[in-house]
């Protein structure tokens, strides 16, 4: 084999290796995202194909939950199925904010999960403010190769999303 063939082979190998990266990390917030109804989404097209088997997602979501607070009559003493004690008025509150989130690689969904903040209590709740921290890792046995990486989050139950701040990382390692 002559020198020029070795140089050409090395150049082709370096070029093909250089077009893929085993690690890609990106941060985003609500201003980077497109809103369609109750769904926010963002897509990234790196300068290189992402080739990795580990996906780490870390997202903070703030918004307003659905809140229902009311007083209910409750028996304080039961004998079998008969109320024999006094009846009291107690608060019953339900606080609910639920999301569906997805991570996609070239329009193929690779992570599809739910996150929520739910509270059921016998106290009167007045605030609808909700904060949810999504911290998720996904390990694929086969390496994924992506030209476009996207993240989407949709409100399933609750009023709205006010803030989204997050990061997504593709790598070949679970270590930081």
CSV table of C-alpha atoms in Angstrom, one decimal:
chain,number,residue,atom,x,y,z
A,1,UNK,CA,0.0,0.0,0.0
A,2,UNK,CA,1.4,3.4,-0.9
A,3,UNK,CA,1.5,6.5,1.2
A,4,UNK,CA,-1.2,8.4,-0.7
A,5,UNK,CA,-3.7,5.5,-0.1
A,6,UNK,CA,-2.9,5.5,3.6
A,7,UNK,CA,-3.5,9.3,3.8
A,8,UNK,CA,-6.7,9.0,1.9
A,9,UNK,CA,-7.9,6.1,4.1
A,10,UNK,CA,-7.0,8.0,7.2
A,11,UNK,CA,-8.8,11.1,6.0
A,12,UNK,CA,-12.0,9.1,5.1
A,13,UNK,CA,-11.9,7.4,8.6
A,14,UNK,CA,-11.4,10.7,10.4
A,15,UNK,CA,-14.1,12.4,8.4
A,16,UNK,CA,-16.6,9.6,9.1
A,17,UNK,CA,-15.7,9.5,12.8
A,18,UNK,CA,-15.9,13.3,13.0
A,19,UNK,CA,-19.5,13.4,11.7
A,20,UNK,CA,-20.8,11.5,14.8
A,21,UNK,CA,-20.4,12.4,18.5
A,22,UNK,CA,-20.9,10.2,21.4
A,23,UNK,CA,-22.0,13.0,23.6
A,24,UNK,CA,-24.4,15.9,23.1
A,25,UNK,CA,-25.8,18.2,25.8
A,26,UNK,CA,-28.2,21.0,25.4
A,27,UNK,CA,-30.1,23.3,27.8
A,28,UNK,CA,-33.5,24.9,27.0
A,29,UNK,CA,-36.2,27.0,28.6
A,30,UNK,CA,-39.8,28.0,27.8
A,31,UNK,CA,-38.6,30.8,25.5
A,32,UNK,CA,-36.9,28.2,23.2
A,33,UNK,CA,-40.1,26.2,22.9
A,34,UNK,CA,-43.0,26.2,20.5
A,35,UNK,CA,-46.5,26.2,22.1
A,36,UNK,CA,-49.4,24.4,20.5
A,37,UNK,CA,-52.4,24.3,22.7
A,38,UNK,CA,-51.3,22.7,26.0
A,39,UNK,CA,-48.1,21.3,24.4
A,40,UNK,CA,-44.6,22.8,24.4
A,41,UNK,CA,-41.9,21.4,22.3
A,42,UNK,CA,-38.3,22.1,21.2
A,43,UNK,CA,-36.1,20.4,18.6
A,44,UNK,CA,-32.3,20.6,18.3
A,45,UNK,CA,-30.4,19.8,15.1
A,46,UNK,CA,-26.7,19.4,16.2
A,47,UNK,CA,-23.9,20.1,13.7
A,48,UNK,CA,-23.2,16.4,13.9
A,49,UNK,CA,-25.2,13.2,14.3
A,50,UNK,CA,-25.6,12.2,17.9
A,51,UNK,CA,-24.6,8.6,18.5
A,52,UNK,CA,-25.2,7.5,22.1
A,53,UNK,CA,-26.9,4.9,24.3
A,54,UNK,CA,-27.7,6.9,27.5
A,55,UNK,CA,-30.2,9.8,27.6
A,56,UNK,CA,-30.4,12.0,30.8
A,57,UNK,CA,-33.2,14.4,31.1
A,58,UNK,CA,-33.4,17.1,33.9
A,59,UNK,CA,-36.4,19.5,33.7
A,60,UNK,CA,-38.1,21.9,36.1
A,61,UNK,CA,-41.6,22.8,35.4
A,62,UNK,CA,-43.7,25.5,37.2
A,63,UNK,CA,-47.3,26.3,36.6
A,64,UNK,CA,-50.8,26.2,38.1
A,65,UNK,CA,-52.6,23.1,39.1
A,66,UNK,CA,-56.3,22.4,39.2
A,67,UNK,CA,-57.5,22.9,42.8
A,68,UNK,CA,-60.8,21.8,44.3
A,69,UNK,CA,-61.5,22.6,48.0
A,70,UNK,CA,-64.8,22.0,49.7
A,71,UNK,CA,-66.2,21.1,53.1
A,72,UNK,CA,-67.9,17.7,53.5
A,73,UNK,CA,-70.0,16.2,56.3
A,74,UNK,CA,-68.0,13.4,57.8
A,75,UNK,CA,-69.1,10.9,60.5
A,76,UNK,CA,-66.6,10.7,63.4
A,77,UNK,CA,-67.6,7.3,64.8
A,78,UNK,CA,-68.8,4.3,63.0
A,79,UNK,CA,-70.1,0.9,64.3
A,80,UNK,CA,-70.1,-1.4,61.3
A,81,UNK,CA,-71.8,0.6,58.6
A,82,UNK,CA,-73.9,2.8,60.9
A,83,UNK,CA,-72.8,6.4,61.9
A,84,UNK,CA,-73.1,6.5,65.7
A,85,UNK,CA,-71.0,9.6,66.4
A,86,UNK,CA,-71.3,13.3,65.7
A,87,UNK,CA,-71.0,14.6,62.1
A,88,UNK,CA,-68.3,17.2,61.5
A,89,UNK,CA,-67.6,19.5,58.6
A,90,UNK,CA,-64.1,18.8,57.3
A,91,UNK,CA,-62.2,20.3,54.4
A,92,UNK,CA,-61.4,18.1,51.4
A,93,UNK,CA,-58.9,19.5,48.9
A,94,UNK,CA,-57.6,18.0,45.6
A,95,UNK,CA,-54.6,19.5,43.9
A,96,UNK,CA,-53.6,18.1,40.6
A,97,UNK,CA,-51.0,19.0,37.9
A,98,UNK,CA,-50.1,16.2,35.4
A,99,UNK,CA,-47.9,16.2,32.4
A,100,UNK,CA,-46.9,13.8,29.6
A,101,UNK,CA,-43.4,14.2,28.3
A,102,UNK,CA,-41.5,12.7,25.4
A,103,UNK,CA,-38.0,12.6,24.0
A,104,UNK,CA,-37.6,11.8,20.3
A,105,UNK,CA,-34.8,10.9,18.0
A,106,UNK,CA,-35.5,11.8,14.3
A,107,UNK,CA,-39.3,11.7,15.0
A,108,UNK,CA,-39.1,8.3,16.7
A,109,UNK,CA,-40.3,8.6,20.3
A,110,UNK,CA,-37.7,7.0,22.6
A,111,UNK,CA,-39.0,8.2,26.0
A,112,UNK,CA,-42.7,8.6,26.8
A,113,UNK,CA,-43.6,9.2,30.4
A,114,UNK,CA,-45.8,11.0,32.9
A,115,UNK,CA,-45.0,13.4,35.7
A,116,UNK,CA,-47.3,14.9,38.3
A,117,UNK,CA,-47.9,16.7,41.5
A,118,UNK,CA,-50.9,15.4,43.2
A,119,UNK,CA,-52.2,16.1,46.7
A,120,UNK,CA,-55.3,15.0,48.5
A,121,UNK,CA,-55.8,16.4,52.0
A,122,UNK,CA,-58.3,17.2,54.7
A,123,UNK,CA,-57.0,20.8,54.9
A,124,UNK,CA,-58.1,23.8,53.0
A,125,UNK,CA,-55.6,24.5,50.1
A,126,UNK,CA,-55.6,27.9,48.5
A,127,UNK,CA,-52.5,28.0,46.3
A,128,UNK,CA,-52.5,26.5,42.8
A,129,UNK,CA,-48.8,27.0,42.3
A,130,UNK,CA,-47.1,23.8,41.2
A,131,UNK,CA,-43.4,22.8,40.8
A,132,UNK,CA,-42.4,19.5,39.3
A,133,UNK,CA,-38.9,18.3,38.8
A,134,UNK,CA,-38.4,15.6,36.1
A,135,UNK,CA,-35.1,13.7,36.4
A,136,UNK,CA,-35.0,10.8,34.1
A,137,UNK,CA,-32.4,8.5,32.6
A,138,UNK,CA,-32.9,6.1,29.8
A,139,UNK,CA,-30.4,3.5,28.7
A,140,UNK,CA,-30.8,1.9,25.3
A,141,UNK,CA,-29.0,-1.4,24.7
A,142,UNK,CA,-28.2,-0.3,21.1
A,143,UNK,CA,-26.6,3.0,20.3
A,144,UNK,CA,-29.0,5.6,19.0
A,145,UNK,CA,-28.0,7.8,16.1
A,146,UNK,CA,-30.0,11.0,15.8
A,147,UNK,CA,-29.9,13.9,13.3
A,148,UNK,CA,-32.6,15.8,15.3
A,149,UNK,CA,-33.3,15.5,19.0
A,150,UNK,CA,-36.6,16.8,20.4
A,151,UNK,CA,-38.4,17.2,23.8
A,152,UNK,CA,-42.1,17.8,24.3
A,153,UNK,CA,-44.3,18.3,27.4
A,154,UNK,CA,-48.0,18.5,27.5
A,155,UNK,CA,-50.4,19.4,30.3
A,156,UNK,CA,-52.9,16.6,30.9
A,157,UNK,CA,-54.4,18.0,34.1
A,158,UNK,CA,-53.9,21.4,35.5
A,159,UNK,CA,-54.3,24.9,34.3
A,160,UNK,CA,-51.1,26.0,32.6
A,161,UNK,CA,-47.3,26.0,32.5
A,162,UNK,CA,-45.5,29.2,33.4
A,163,UNK,CA,-41.8,28.1,33.3
A,164,UNK,CA,-39.8,25.3,31.8
A,165,UNK,CA,-36.0,25.1,32.4
A,166,UNK,CA,-34.1,21.9,31.5
A,167,UNK,CA,-31.3,20.0,29.9
A,168,UNK,CA,-31.0,16.9,27.9
A,169,UNK,CA,-27.8,14.9,27.5
A,170,UNK,CA,-27.0,12.0,25.2
A,171,UNK,CA,-23.8,10.1,26.0
A,172,UNK,CA,-22.3,6.6,26.2
A,173,UNK,CA,-21.8,6.8,30.0
A,174,UNK,CA,-24.0,7.1,33.1
A,175,UNK,CA,-21.2,8.9,34.9
A,176,UNK,CA,-21.2,12.7,35.1
